[in-house]
Coordinates of C-alpha atoms and ligand atoms in Angstrom, one line a residue:
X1 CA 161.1 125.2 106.4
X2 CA 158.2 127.1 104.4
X3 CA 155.4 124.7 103.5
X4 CA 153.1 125.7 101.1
X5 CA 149.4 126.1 101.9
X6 CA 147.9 123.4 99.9
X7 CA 145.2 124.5 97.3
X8 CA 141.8 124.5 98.2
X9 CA 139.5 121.7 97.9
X10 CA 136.4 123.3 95.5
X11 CA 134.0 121.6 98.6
X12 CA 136.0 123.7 100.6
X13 CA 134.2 126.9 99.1
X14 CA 131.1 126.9 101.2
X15 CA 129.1 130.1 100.8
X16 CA 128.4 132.3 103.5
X17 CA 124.3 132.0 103.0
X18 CA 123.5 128.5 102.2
X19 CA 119.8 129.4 102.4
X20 CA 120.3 131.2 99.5
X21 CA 122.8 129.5 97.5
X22 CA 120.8 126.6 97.7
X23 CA 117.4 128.4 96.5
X24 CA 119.9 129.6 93.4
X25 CA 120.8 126.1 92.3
X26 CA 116.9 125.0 92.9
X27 CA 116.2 126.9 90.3
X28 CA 118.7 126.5 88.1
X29 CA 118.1 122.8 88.2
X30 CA 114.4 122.8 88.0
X31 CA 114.9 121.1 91.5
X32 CA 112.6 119.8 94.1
X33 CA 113.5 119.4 97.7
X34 CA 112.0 116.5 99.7
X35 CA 112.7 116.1 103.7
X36 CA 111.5 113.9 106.1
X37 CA 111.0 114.7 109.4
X38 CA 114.1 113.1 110.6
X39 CA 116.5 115.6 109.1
X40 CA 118.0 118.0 111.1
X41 CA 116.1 121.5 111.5
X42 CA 117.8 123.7 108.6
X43 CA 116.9 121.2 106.2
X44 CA 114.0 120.8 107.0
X45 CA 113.6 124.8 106.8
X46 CA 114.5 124.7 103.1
X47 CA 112.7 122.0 101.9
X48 CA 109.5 122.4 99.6
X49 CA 108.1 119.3 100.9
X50 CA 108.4 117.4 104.3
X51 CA 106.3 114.1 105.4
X52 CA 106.5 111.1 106.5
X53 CA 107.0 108.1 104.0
X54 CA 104.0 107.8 102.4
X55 CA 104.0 111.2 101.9
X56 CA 107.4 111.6 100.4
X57 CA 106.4 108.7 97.6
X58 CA 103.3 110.3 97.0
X59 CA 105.4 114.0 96.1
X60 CA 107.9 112.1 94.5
X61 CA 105.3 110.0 91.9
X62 CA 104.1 113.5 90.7
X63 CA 106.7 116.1 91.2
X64 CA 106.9 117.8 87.6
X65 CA 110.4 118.9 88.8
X66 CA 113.7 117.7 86.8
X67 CA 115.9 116.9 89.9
X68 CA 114.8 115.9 93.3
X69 CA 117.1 116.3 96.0
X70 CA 116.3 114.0 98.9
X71 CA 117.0 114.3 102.1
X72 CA 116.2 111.3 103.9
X73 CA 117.9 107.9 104.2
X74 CA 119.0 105.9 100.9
X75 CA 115.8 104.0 100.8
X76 CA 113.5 106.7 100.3
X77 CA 115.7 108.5 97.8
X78 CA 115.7 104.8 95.6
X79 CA 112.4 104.8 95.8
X80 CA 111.6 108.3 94.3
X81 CA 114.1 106.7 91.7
X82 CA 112.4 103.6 91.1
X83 CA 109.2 105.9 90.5
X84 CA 111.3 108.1 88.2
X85 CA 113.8 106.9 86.3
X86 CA 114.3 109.4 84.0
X87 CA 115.0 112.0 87.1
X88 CA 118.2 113.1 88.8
X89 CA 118.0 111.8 92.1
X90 CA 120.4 113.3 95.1
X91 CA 121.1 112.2 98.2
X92 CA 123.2 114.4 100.0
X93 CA 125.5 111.4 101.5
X94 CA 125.2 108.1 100.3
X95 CA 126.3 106.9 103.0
X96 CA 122.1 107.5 105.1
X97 CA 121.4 104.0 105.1
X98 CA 119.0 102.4 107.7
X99 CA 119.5 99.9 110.2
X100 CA 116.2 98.3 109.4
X101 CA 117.0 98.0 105.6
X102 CA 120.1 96.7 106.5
X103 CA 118.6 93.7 108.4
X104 CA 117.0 92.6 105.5
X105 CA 119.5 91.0 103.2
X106 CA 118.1 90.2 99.8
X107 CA 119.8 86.4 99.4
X108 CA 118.6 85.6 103.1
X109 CA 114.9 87.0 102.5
X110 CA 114.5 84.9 99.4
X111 CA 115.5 81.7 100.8
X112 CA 112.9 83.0 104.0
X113 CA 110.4 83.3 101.2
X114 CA 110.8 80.2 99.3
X115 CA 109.7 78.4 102.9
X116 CA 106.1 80.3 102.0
X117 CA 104.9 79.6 99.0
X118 CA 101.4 80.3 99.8
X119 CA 102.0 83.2 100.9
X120 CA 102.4 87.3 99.6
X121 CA 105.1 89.8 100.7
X122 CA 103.7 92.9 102.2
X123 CA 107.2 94.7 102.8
X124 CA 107.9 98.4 104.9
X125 CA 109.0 100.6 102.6
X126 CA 112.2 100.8 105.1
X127 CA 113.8 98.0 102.7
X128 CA 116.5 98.2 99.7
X129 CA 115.1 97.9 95.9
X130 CA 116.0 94.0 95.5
X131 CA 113.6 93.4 98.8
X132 CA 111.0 95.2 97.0
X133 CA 111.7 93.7 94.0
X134 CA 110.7 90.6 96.1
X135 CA 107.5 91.6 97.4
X136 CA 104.2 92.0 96.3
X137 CA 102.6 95.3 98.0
X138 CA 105.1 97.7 99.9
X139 CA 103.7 99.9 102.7
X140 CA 104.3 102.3 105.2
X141 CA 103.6 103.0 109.0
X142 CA 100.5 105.4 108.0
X143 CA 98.9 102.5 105.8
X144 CA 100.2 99.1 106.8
X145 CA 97.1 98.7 109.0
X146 CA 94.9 99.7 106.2
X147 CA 96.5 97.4 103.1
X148 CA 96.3 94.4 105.3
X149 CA 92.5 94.9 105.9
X150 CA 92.2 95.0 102.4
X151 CA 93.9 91.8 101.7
X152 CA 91.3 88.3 101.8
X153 CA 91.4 86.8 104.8
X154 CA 92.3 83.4 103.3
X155 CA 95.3 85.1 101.7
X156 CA 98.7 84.7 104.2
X157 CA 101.3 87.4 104.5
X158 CA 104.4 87.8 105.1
X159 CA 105.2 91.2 106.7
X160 CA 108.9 92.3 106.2
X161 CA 111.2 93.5 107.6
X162 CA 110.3 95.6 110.9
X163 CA 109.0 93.0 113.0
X164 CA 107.3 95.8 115.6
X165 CA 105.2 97.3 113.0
X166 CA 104.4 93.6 112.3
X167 CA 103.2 92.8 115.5
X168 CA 101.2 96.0 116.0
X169 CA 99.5 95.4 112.7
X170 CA 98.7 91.9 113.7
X171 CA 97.4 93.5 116.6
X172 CA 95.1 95.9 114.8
X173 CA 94.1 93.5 112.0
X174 CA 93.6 90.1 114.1
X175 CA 95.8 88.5 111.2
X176 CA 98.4 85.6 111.3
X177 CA 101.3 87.5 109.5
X178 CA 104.6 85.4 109.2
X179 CA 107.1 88.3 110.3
X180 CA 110.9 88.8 109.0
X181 CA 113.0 89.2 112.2
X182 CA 114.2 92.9 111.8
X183 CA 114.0 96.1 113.8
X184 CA 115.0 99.9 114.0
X185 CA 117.7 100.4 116.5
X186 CA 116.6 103.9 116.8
X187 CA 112.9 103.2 117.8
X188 CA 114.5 99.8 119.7
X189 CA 116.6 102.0 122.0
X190 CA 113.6 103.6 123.8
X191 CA 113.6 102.8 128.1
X192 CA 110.1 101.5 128.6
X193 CA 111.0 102.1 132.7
X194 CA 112.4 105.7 131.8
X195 CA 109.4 106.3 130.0
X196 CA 107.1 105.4 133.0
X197 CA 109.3 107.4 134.7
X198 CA 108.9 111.2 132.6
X199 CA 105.0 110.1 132.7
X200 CA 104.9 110.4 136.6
X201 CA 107.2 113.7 136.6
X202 CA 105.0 114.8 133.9
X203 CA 101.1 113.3 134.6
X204 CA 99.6 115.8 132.1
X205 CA 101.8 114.5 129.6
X206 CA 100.3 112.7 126.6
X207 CA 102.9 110.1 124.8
X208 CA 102.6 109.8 121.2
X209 CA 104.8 106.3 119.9
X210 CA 105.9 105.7 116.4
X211 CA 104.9 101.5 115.4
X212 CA 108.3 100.9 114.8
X213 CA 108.8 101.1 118.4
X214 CA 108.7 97.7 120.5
X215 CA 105.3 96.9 122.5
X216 CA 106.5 97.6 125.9
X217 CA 106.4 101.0 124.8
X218 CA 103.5 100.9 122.8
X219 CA 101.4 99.5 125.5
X220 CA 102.1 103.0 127.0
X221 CA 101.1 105.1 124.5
X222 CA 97.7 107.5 123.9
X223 CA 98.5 107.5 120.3
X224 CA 100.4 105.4 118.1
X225 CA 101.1 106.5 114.5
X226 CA 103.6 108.1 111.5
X227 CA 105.4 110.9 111.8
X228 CA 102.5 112.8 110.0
X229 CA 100.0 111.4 112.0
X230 CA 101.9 112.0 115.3
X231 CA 102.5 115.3 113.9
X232 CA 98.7 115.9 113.0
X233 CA 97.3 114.3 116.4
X234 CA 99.9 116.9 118.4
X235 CA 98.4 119.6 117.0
X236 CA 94.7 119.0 117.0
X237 CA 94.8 117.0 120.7
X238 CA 94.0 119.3 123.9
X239 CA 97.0 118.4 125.9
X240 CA 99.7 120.8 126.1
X241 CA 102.2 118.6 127.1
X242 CA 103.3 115.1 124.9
X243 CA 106.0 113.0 125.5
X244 CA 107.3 111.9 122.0
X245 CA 108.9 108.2 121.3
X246 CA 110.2 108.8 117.7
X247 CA 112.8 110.3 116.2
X248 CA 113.2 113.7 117.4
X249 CA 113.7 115.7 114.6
X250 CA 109.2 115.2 114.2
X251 CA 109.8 118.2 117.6
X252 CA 110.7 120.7 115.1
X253 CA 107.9 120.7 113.1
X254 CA 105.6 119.9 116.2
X255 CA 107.3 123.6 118.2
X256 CA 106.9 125.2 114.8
X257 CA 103.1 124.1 114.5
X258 CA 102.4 124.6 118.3
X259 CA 104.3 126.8 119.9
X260 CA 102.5 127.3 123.0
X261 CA 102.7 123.1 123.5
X262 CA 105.4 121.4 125.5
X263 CA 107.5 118.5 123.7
X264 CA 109.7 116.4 125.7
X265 CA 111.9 113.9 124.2
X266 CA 111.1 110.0 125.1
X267 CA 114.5 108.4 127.0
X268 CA 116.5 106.1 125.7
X269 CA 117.9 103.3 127.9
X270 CA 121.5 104.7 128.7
X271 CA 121.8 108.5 128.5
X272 CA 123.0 108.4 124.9
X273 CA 121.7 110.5 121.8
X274 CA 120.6 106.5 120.9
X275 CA 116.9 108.4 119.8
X276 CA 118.2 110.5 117.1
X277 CA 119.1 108.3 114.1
X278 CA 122.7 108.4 113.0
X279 CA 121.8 107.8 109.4
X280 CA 118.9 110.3 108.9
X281 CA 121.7 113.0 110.9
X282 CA 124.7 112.4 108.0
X283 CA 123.1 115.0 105.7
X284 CA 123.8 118.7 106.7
X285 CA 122.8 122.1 104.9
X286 CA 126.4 121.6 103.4
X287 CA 126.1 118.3 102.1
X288 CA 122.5 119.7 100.5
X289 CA 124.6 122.6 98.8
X290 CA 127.2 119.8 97.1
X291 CA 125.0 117.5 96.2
X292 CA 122.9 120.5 94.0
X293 CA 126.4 122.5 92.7
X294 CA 128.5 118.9 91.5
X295 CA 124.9 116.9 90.7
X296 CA 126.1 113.7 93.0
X297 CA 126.0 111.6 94.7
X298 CA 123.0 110.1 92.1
X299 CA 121.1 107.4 93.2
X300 CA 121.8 104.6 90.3
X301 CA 118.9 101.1 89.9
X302 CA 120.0 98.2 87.9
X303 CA 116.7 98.9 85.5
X304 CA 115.8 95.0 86.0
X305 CA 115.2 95.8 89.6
X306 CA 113.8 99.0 89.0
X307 CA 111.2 97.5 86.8
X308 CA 110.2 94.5 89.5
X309 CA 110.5 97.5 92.7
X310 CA 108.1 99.6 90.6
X311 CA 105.1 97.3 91.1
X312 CA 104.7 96.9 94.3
X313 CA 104.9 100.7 95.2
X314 CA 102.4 101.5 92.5
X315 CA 99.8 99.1 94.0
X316 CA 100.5 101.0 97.4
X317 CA 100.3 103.8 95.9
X318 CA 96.5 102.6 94.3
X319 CA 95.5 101.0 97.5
X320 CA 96.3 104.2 99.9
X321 CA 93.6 105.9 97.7
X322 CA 91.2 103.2 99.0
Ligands
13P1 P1 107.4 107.5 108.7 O1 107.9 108.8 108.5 O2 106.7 106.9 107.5 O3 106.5 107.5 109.9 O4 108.6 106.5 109.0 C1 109.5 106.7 110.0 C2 110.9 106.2 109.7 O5 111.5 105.5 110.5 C3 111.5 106.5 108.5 O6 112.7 105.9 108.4
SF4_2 FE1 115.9 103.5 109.5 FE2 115.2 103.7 112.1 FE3 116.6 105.6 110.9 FE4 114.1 105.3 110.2 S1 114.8 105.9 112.2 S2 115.8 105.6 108.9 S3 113.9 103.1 110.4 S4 117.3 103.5 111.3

């Protein structure tokens, strides 16, 4: 029996040059593209902007553009909402979420909270809007160190919700923080043994660790930092080789800048693709193309929240400038 080829789907219609289908509707739009160094090499490409967090917030609090598309996971793209409400922001799939976010649960952390009266909520800005909504400064991997030190020593802290960056901040500040019990399962998954392991093939190699990662691995490291800084330190060290315990996606940009330097991808602890992150990976080119052409899928802020999130990053925001 004939069966009738069913119409096609409108998302079906991809064009044959993204690249410049996408630079069409930029401009049309009045759009902005924002990447972090997480997302997969084409997107990165086409981006006008690529950093780490901080850097991200910073573009997003003064872009002069109408839409931002963001290409990241779902808590940077609320957080270039919460700083501009009045914006169209995309994010190619909703469904980028973040392991570390998600171990954060908003009703949990405010019962955790209530046990600390005393005490202020420094959160990662790897959290959703209600957790920032229930903190007092937010930071980021490339400041945490620096808006602790600038807190009073008689002041205690709660540090949510990555508990590695917490424990390598109390290791670089000296400070008591009281930490929230959450982690990244991408920067978790690295093999402290496999690691040891490339180092010996590789002696010349220099290893550059993200904080997120868990001390077994930091304790290994020549030079712990963000994604920028990792970036920044890869290009400006001697060495010529560096193993890198982050999300690989960072490699890109590092080959791009240095292309006669060697980058080798840190193990994980089974022979898994557990380093690259699952979220960060569900945008494509495609999905970039969509969400510019049909204007969704929109990040959307109850405005109560928004108002109480909006605090906290501004003060970051201030206290970065420090
Ligand atoms: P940074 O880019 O701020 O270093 O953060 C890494 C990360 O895990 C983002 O989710
Ligand atoms: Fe979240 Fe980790 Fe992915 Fe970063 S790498 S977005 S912290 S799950």
């Amino acid at each position: 029996m004939f069966t009738a080829t069913p119409p096609r789907k409108i998302e079906d219609n991809i064009p044959d040059d993204l690249f410049s289908a996408i630079a069409d509707l930029k401009q049309e739009l009045n759009a902005v593209i924002l990447a972090h160094y997480y997302q997969e090499d084409d997107i990165q490409d086409i981006a006008d902007y690529i950093g780490d967090s901080l850097g991200l917030s910073q573009q997003a609090a003064s872009t002069s553009a109408d839409v931002i598309l963001f290409a990241g996971v779902h808590f940077m793209a609320e957080t270039a909402k919460i700083l501009n409400p009045h914006k169209l922001v995309l994010l190619p799939d909703l469904e980028a979420g973040c392991s570390l976010a998600d171990s954060c649960p908003p009703d949990d952390f405010a019962i955790f909270k209530a046990k600390y009266p005393d005490h202020i909520v420094i959160s990662y800005i790897n959290c959703t809007a209600e957790i920032k909504a229930l903190s007092d400064i937010i930071c980021t991997s490339s400041n945490a160190v620096k808006i602790v030190n600038q807190i009073p020593q008689d002041q205690p802290i709660i540090f949510a919700p990555d508990k590695n960056l917490g424990r390598y901040v109390i290791e670089q500040t000296g400070r008591d923080l009281v930490l929230w019990d959450g982690s990244c399962i991408v920067h978790e998954s690295f093999s402290e043994k496999r690691i040891i392991e490339l180092k010996i093939q590789n002696p010349e190699a220099e290893i550059l660790a993200h904080p997120e990662c868990e001390t077994p691995v930091l304790r290994h490291a020549d030079f712990i930092g963000s994604t920028t800084a990792l970036l920044k330190y890869s290009q400006t060290s001697s060495s010529k080789q560096f193993i890198i315990a982050t999300e690989p996606g960072i490699i890109h940009q590092m080959e791009k800048q240095t292309p006669d330097k060697l980058f080798i991808k840190a193990p994980s602890t089974t022979n898994c693709n557990c380093n690259e992150c699952p979220y960060m990976r569900l945008n494509t080119l495609e999905k970039v193309y969509f969400a510019l052409k049909n204007k969704t899928p929109e990040i959307i802020i109850p405005e109560e929240t928004r108002i109480k999130a909006f605090t906290p990053i501004q003060r970051m925001l201030e206290m970065s400038k420090n």
